[in-house]
Coordinates of C-alpha atoms in Angstrom, one line a residue:
M290 CA -21.8 -21.4 18.5
E291 CA -24.3 -21.1 21.3
T292 CA -26.3 -18.5 19.3
L293 CA -26.7 -21.2 16.7
G294 CA -28.0 -23.7 19.4
I295 CA -24.8 -25.5 19.6
D296 CA -23.6 -26.1 23.1
K297 CA -20.6 -28.2 22.3
L298 CA -18.6 -29.9 19.4
S299 CA -16.6 -33.0 19.3
K300 CA -13.1 -33.2 18.1
S301 CA -14.3 -34.8 15.0
Q302 CA -16.8 -32.1 14.2
V303 CA -14.2 -29.4 14.9
S304 CA -11.8 -30.9 12.7
E305 CA -14.5 -31.2 9.8
L306 CA -15.5 -27.6 10.4
A307 CA -11.8 -26.6 10.3
K308 CA -11.4 -28.7 6.9
S309 CA -14.3 -26.9 5.4
L310 CA -13.1 -23.4 6.3
D311 CA -9.7 -24.2 5.1
E312 CA -11.1 -25.2 1.6
Q313 CA -13.1 -22.0 1.4
V314 CA -10.1 -19.8 2.5
A315 CA -7.8 -21.6 -0.1
A316 CA -10.4 -20.9 -2.7
F317 CA -10.5 -17.4 -1.8
R318 CA -6.8 -16.7 -1.7
N319 CA -6.2 -18.5 -5.0
R320 CA -9.1 -17.2 -7.2
P321 CA -8.1 -15.3 -10.4
L322 CA -7.8 -11.5 -10.0
D323 CA -9.9 -10.7 -13.1
G324 CA -11.6 -7.5 -11.8
G325 CA -8.8 -5.1 -13.0
P326 CA -7.2 -3.0 -13.9
Y327 CA -6.4 -2.3 -10.2
T328 CA -5.2 1.3 -10.3
Y329 CA -4.6 1.6 -6.5
V330 CA -3.2 -1.2 -4.1
W331 CA -2.9 -0.7 -0.5
I332 CA -0.4 -3.1 1.2
D333 CA 0.2 -3.6 5.0
A334 CA 1.6 -6.1 7.5
L335 CA 0.3 -7.2 10.7
T336 CA 2.5 -9.1 13.2
Q337 CA 1.2 -12.2 14.8
R338 CA 2.5 -14.6 17.3
V339 CA 2.9 -18.4 16.5
R340 CA 4.5 -21.5 18.1
E341 CA 7.1 -23.0 16.0
A342 CA 9.8 -25.4 17.3
G343 CA 8.7 -25.3 20.8
R344 CA 9.1 -21.5 21.0
T345 CA 6.8 -18.4 20.3
V346 CA 8.1 -16.4 17.4
N347 CA 6.6 -13.4 15.5
V348 CA 5.4 -13.7 11.9
A349 CA 4.1 -11.2 9.4
A350 CA 0.6 -11.4 7.9
L351 CA 0.9 -9.6 4.4
V352 CA -2.3 -8.2 3.2
A353 CA -3.1 -6.5 0.0
V354 CA -6.4 -4.6 -1.0
G355 CA -7.2 -3.0 -4.4
V356 CA -9.7 -1.0 -5.9
N357 CA -10.8 -2.8 -9.1
A358 CA -12.3 -1.4 -12.6
D359 CA -15.7 -1.0 -11.2
G360 CA -14.5 1.1 -8.1
H361 CA -15.2 -1.5 -5.6
R362 CA -12.5 -2.3 -2.9
E363 CA -11.3 -5.9 -3.2
V364 CA -9.0 -8.0 -0.9
L365 CA -6.4 -9.1 -3.4
G366 CA -4.2 -11.6 -1.2
L367 CA -2.9 -12.7 2.0
E368 CA 0.2 -14.6 3.1
V369 CA 2.0 -15.5 6.0
A370 CA 5.8 -14.8 6.0
T371 CA 8.7 -15.3 8.4
G372 CA 9.6 -11.4 8.2
E373 CA 9.2 -8.5 6.1
D374 CA 12.3 -8.7 4.4
G375 CA 12.7 -8.1 0.4
A376 CA 12.3 -11.9 -0.5
S377 CA 8.9 -12.0 1.3
W378 CA 7.6 -8.9 -0.1
L379 CA 8.8 -9.9 -3.7
G380 CA 7.3 -13.4 -3.5
F381 CA 3.9 -11.9 -2.2
V382 CA 3.8 -9.3 -5.1
R383 CA 4.8 -11.5 -7.7
S384 CA 2.1 -14.2 -6.5
L385 CA -0.7 -11.5 -6.9
V386 CA 0.5 -10.8 -10.6
A387 CA 0.7 -14.5 -11.2
R388 CA -3.2 -14.5 -10.3
G389 CA -3.9 -11.5 -12.5
L390 CA -3.1 -8.4 -10.7
H391 CA -2.4 -5.6 -13.5
G392 CA -2.7 -2.1 -14.2
V393 CA -1.3 -0.9 -10.9
R394 CA -0.5 2.8 -10.9
L395 CA 0.0 3.3 -7.3
V396 CA 1.0 1.4 -4.1
I397 CA 0.3 2.7 -0.8
S398 CA 2.2 1.3 2.2
D399 CA 4.5 2.3 5.3
A400 CA 8.2 2.1 4.5
H401 CA 8.4 -1.9 4.8
E402 CA 11.9 -3.0 4.1
G403 CA 12.2 -4.2 0.8
L404 CA 8.7 -3.6 -0.5
K405 CA 9.8 -0.5 -2.8
A406 CA 12.0 -2.7 -4.6
A407 CA 9.4 -5.6 -5.0
I408 CA 7.2 -3.1 -6.6
A409 CA 9.7 -1.9 -8.9
A410 CA 10.8 -5.5 -9.8
A411 CA 7.0 -7.0 -10.1
L412 CA 5.0 -3.9 -11.0
P413 CA 6.7 -2.0 -13.6
G414 CA 5.2 1.4 -14.2
A415 CA 3.6 1.6 -10.8
S416 CA 4.5 4.5 -8.2
W417 CA 4.9 4.2 -4.4
Q418 CA 3.2 6.5 -2.1
R419 CA 4.7 6.4 1.6
C420 CA 1.6 6.4 4.0
R421 CA 1.7 10.0 5.4
T422 CA 0.4 8.8 8.8
H423 CA 3.2 6.5 9.4
F424 CA 5.7 9.1 8.1
M425 CA 4.6 11.8 10.3
R426 CA 5.3 9.4 13.4
N427 CA 8.8 8.8 12.0
L428 CA 9.2 12.7 11.6
L429 CA 7.9 13.6 14.8
A430 CA 10.4 11.2 16.5
K431 CA 13.3 13.6 15.2
V432 CA 11.5 16.6 17.1
P433 CA 11.4 17.6 20.9
R434 CA 8.3 16.6 22.4
H435 CA 7.2 20.2 23.2
A436 CA 7.5 21.1 19.6
Q437 CA 5.8 18.3 17.8
S438 CA 2.5 19.9 17.8
L439 CA 3.8 22.8 15.9
V440 CA 5.7 20.5 13.5
A441 CA 2.9 18.2 12.9
T442 CA 0.6 21.5 12.0
L443 CA 3.3 22.7 9.6
V444 CA 3.4 19.3 7.7
R445 CA -0.3 18.7 7.7
S446 CA -0.4 22.2 5.8
I447 CA 1.3 20.5 2.9
F448 CA -1.5 18.4 2.4
D449 CA -4.2 21.1 2.6
Q450 CA -3.3 22.6 -0.6
P451 CA -5.7 22.7 -3.8
D452 CA -3.3 21.1 -6.2
A453 CA 0.1 19.7 -7.0
E454 CA 1.9 22.8 -7.8
H455 CA 0.8 24.3 -4.4
V456 CA 1.5 21.1 -2.5
R457 CA 5.0 21.0 -3.6
A458 CA 5.5 24.6 -3.1
Q459 CA 4.1 24.3 0.7
H460 CA 6.6 21.2 1.2
A461 CA 9.7 23.4 0.2
R462 CA 8.6 26.2 2.6
V463 CA 8.1 23.8 5.4
V464 CA 11.3 22.2 4.7
D465 CA 13.1 25.7 5.0
E466 CA 11.1 26.6 8.1
L467 CA 12.2 23.6 9.9
L468 CA 15.8 23.6 8.6
D469 CA 17.3 26.1 11.5
R470 CA 15.5 24.8 14.3
F471 CA 14.9 20.9 13.5
P472 CA 17.6 20.1 10.8
D473 CA 17.1 16.4 11.2
A474 CA 13.4 16.7 10.6
A475 CA 13.8 19.1 7.7
V476 CA 16.3 16.6 6.0
L477 CA 14.0 13.8 6.4
L478 CA 11.1 15.7 5.0
D479 CA 13.1 16.8 1.9
D480 CA 14.6 13.3 1.3
A481 CA 11.1 11.7 1.5
R482 CA 9.7 14.3 -1.0
E483 CA 8.8 12.0 -3.9
E484 CA 7.8 9.3 -1.7
V485 CA 5.2 11.3 0.3
L486 CA 4.0 13.4 -2.7
A487 CA 3.6 10.7 -5.1
F488 CA -0.3 11.2 -4.6
T489 CA -0.1 14.5 -6.6
A490 CA 0.1 12.7 -9.8
F491 CA -3.5 11.6 -9.5
P492 CA -6.8 13.4 -9.4
P493 CA -7.3 15.6 -6.3
E494 CA -10.7 13.8 -5.5
H495 CA -8.8 10.5 -4.8
W496 CA -5.9 12.1 -2.6
R497 CA -7.6 11.5 0.8
Q498 CA -8.0 7.8 0.0
I499 CA -4.4 7.4 -1.5
W500 CA -1.9 9.5 0.6
S501 CA -2.2 7.0 3.5
N502 CA -3.0 3.5 4.5
N503 CA -5.8 4.8 6.8
P504 CA -8.5 3.5 4.5
Q505 CA -7.2 0.0 5.6
E506 CA -7.3 0.7 9.3
R507 CA -10.8 -0.3 9.6
L508 CA -10.1 -3.7 8.4
N509 CA -6.7 -4.1 10.4
K510 CA -8.5 -3.2 13.6
E511 CA -11.1 -6.0 12.8
I512 CA -8.3 -8.4 12.1
R513 CA -6.7 -7.6 15.4
R514 CA -9.9 -7.8 17.4
R515 CA -10.2 -11.5 16.0
T516 CA -6.6 -12.4 16.4
D517 CA -6.1 -10.8 19.8
V518 CA -8.7 -13.4 21.2
V519 CA -6.4 -16.3 20.2
G520 CA -3.2 -14.5 21.5
I521 CA -0.8 -17.2 20.2
F522 CA -1.6 -19.4 17.2
P523 CA -0.6 -23.1 17.4
D524 CA 0.7 -23.1 13.7
R525 CA 0.7 -21.0 10.6
N526 CA -2.3 -22.6 9.0
A527 CA -4.5 -21.3 11.8
I528 CA -3.3 -17.7 11.2
V529 CA -4.2 -18.1 7.4
R530 CA -7.8 -19.9 8.5
L531 CA -8.6 -17.1 10.8
V532 CA -7.5 -14.0 9.0
G533 CA -8.4 -15.4 5.6
A534 CA -11.9 -15.8 6.9
V535 CA -12.2 -12.2 8.2
L536 CA -10.7 -10.9 4.7
A537 CA -13.3 -13.1 2.7
E538 CA -16.1 -11.8 5.0
Q539 CA -15.0 -8.3 4.5
N540 CA -14.5 -8.6 0.6
D541 CA -18.2 -9.9 0.4
E542 CA -19.2 -6.8 2.3
W543 CA -17.3 -4.5 0.1
T544 CA -19.0 -6.4 -3.1
E545 CA -22.3 -5.3 -2.0
A546 CA -21.4 -1.7 -0.7
R547 CA -21.4 1.4 -2.7
R548 CA -18.3 2.2 -4.9
Y549 CA -15.3 3.3 -3.1
M550 CA -14.6 5.4 -6.5
S551 CA -16.1 6.0 -9.5
A552 CA -15.3 4.1 -12.6
E553 CA -14.9 7.6 -14.4
S554 CA -12.7 9.0 -12.0
L555 CA -10.3 5.8 -12.2
A556 CA -10.3 6.2 -15.9
K557 CA -9.2 9.8 -15.4
A558 CA -6.3 8.6 -12.9
R559 CA -5.1 6.0 -15.4
A560 CA -5.2 8.7 -18.3
R561 CA -3.1 11.1 -16.2
T562 CA -0.4 8.5 -15.4
E563 CA -0.5 6.7 -18.7
P564 CA 3.1 6.7 -20.2
H565 CA 3.3 8.6 -23.5
P566 CA 6.0 7.2 -25.8
E567 CA 7.6 9.3 -28.1
P568 CA 6.0 9.0 -31.8
V569 CA 7.6 6.8 -34.2
E570 CA 7.9 9.3 -36.9
K571 CA 9.5 11.7 -34.5
K572 CA 12.0 9.2 -33.6
A573 CA 12.7 8.4 -37.2
A574 CA 13.1 12.1 -38.0
D575 CA 15.7 12.6 -35.0
T576 CA 17.5 9.7 -36.4
R577 CA 17.8 11.2 -39.7
K578 CA 19.1 14.2 -38.4
E579 CA 21.8 12.7 -36.4
K580 CA 25.2 11.8 -38.3
P581 CA 27.6 9.4 -37.1
K582 CA 30.6 11.6 -35.7
E583 CA 33.8 10.9 -37.6
L584 CA 36.6 9.3 -35.7
T585 CA 39.8 11.4 -35.4
S586 CA 43.0 10.5 -33.9
P587 CA 44.5 12.7 -31.4
S588 CA 47.2 15.2 -32.7
V589 CA 50.7 14.5 -31.5
K590 CA 52.5 17.5 -30.2

């Protein structure tokens, strides 16, 4: 405030400023999502501390960012939830759909509890990409410290391949190589195959942006920088006010910045993952070929 020539504010002035900011943030959070289709959506949760019922508790600030039809990044939503359970994620994703979110082909996130089920329930047709950065941390936790560098190098080689076929082949080779020395890590890597390699269904020029939540880290760092100054929030509305203002500011910057992805490459991504229903003529022909089986009674011997 001093940079604006204001030495101090009265309580009434602070209240008026907070009220004005709350109205702006509410308008931003509730605006229609009419820039779709949103081919890619990144979702994350940031823990915040707040005073409730005379004690300090942790809550989660749920944040969603997407790429709109023009190729610009856009902040889609913010919600403060008691935890990261399935009900919280489902309510958050459904609220985005209610405001107009559509055309989602891939959701990128960490393995938040309940989020995968929420995506399946609220975003039919969307795949889930497990953030490779967070997954790597989980994987290395199953490896002795002295071998973590070696294992990390092996796993990174999976993502250095030129196309989907080579990515999957390298994944299989790495699993086999880890199996004897680090069976727990090998099993985890094998079980997570489809979650970690979901990005391969999309154009290679998008891979570095969609195989992790790293593109959102700069935004997360700015949110943490602002919220760390507060430390413990007096209530949830204060979290929404501050984090919402940061997100609105970032959204304005993205609107004026260069496109994150080209509209042409997004169209290609959608074409590659568009479901292709079986032609009606073929279904009819197959139906004509099938004859009902005659019911026969079992012979009595």
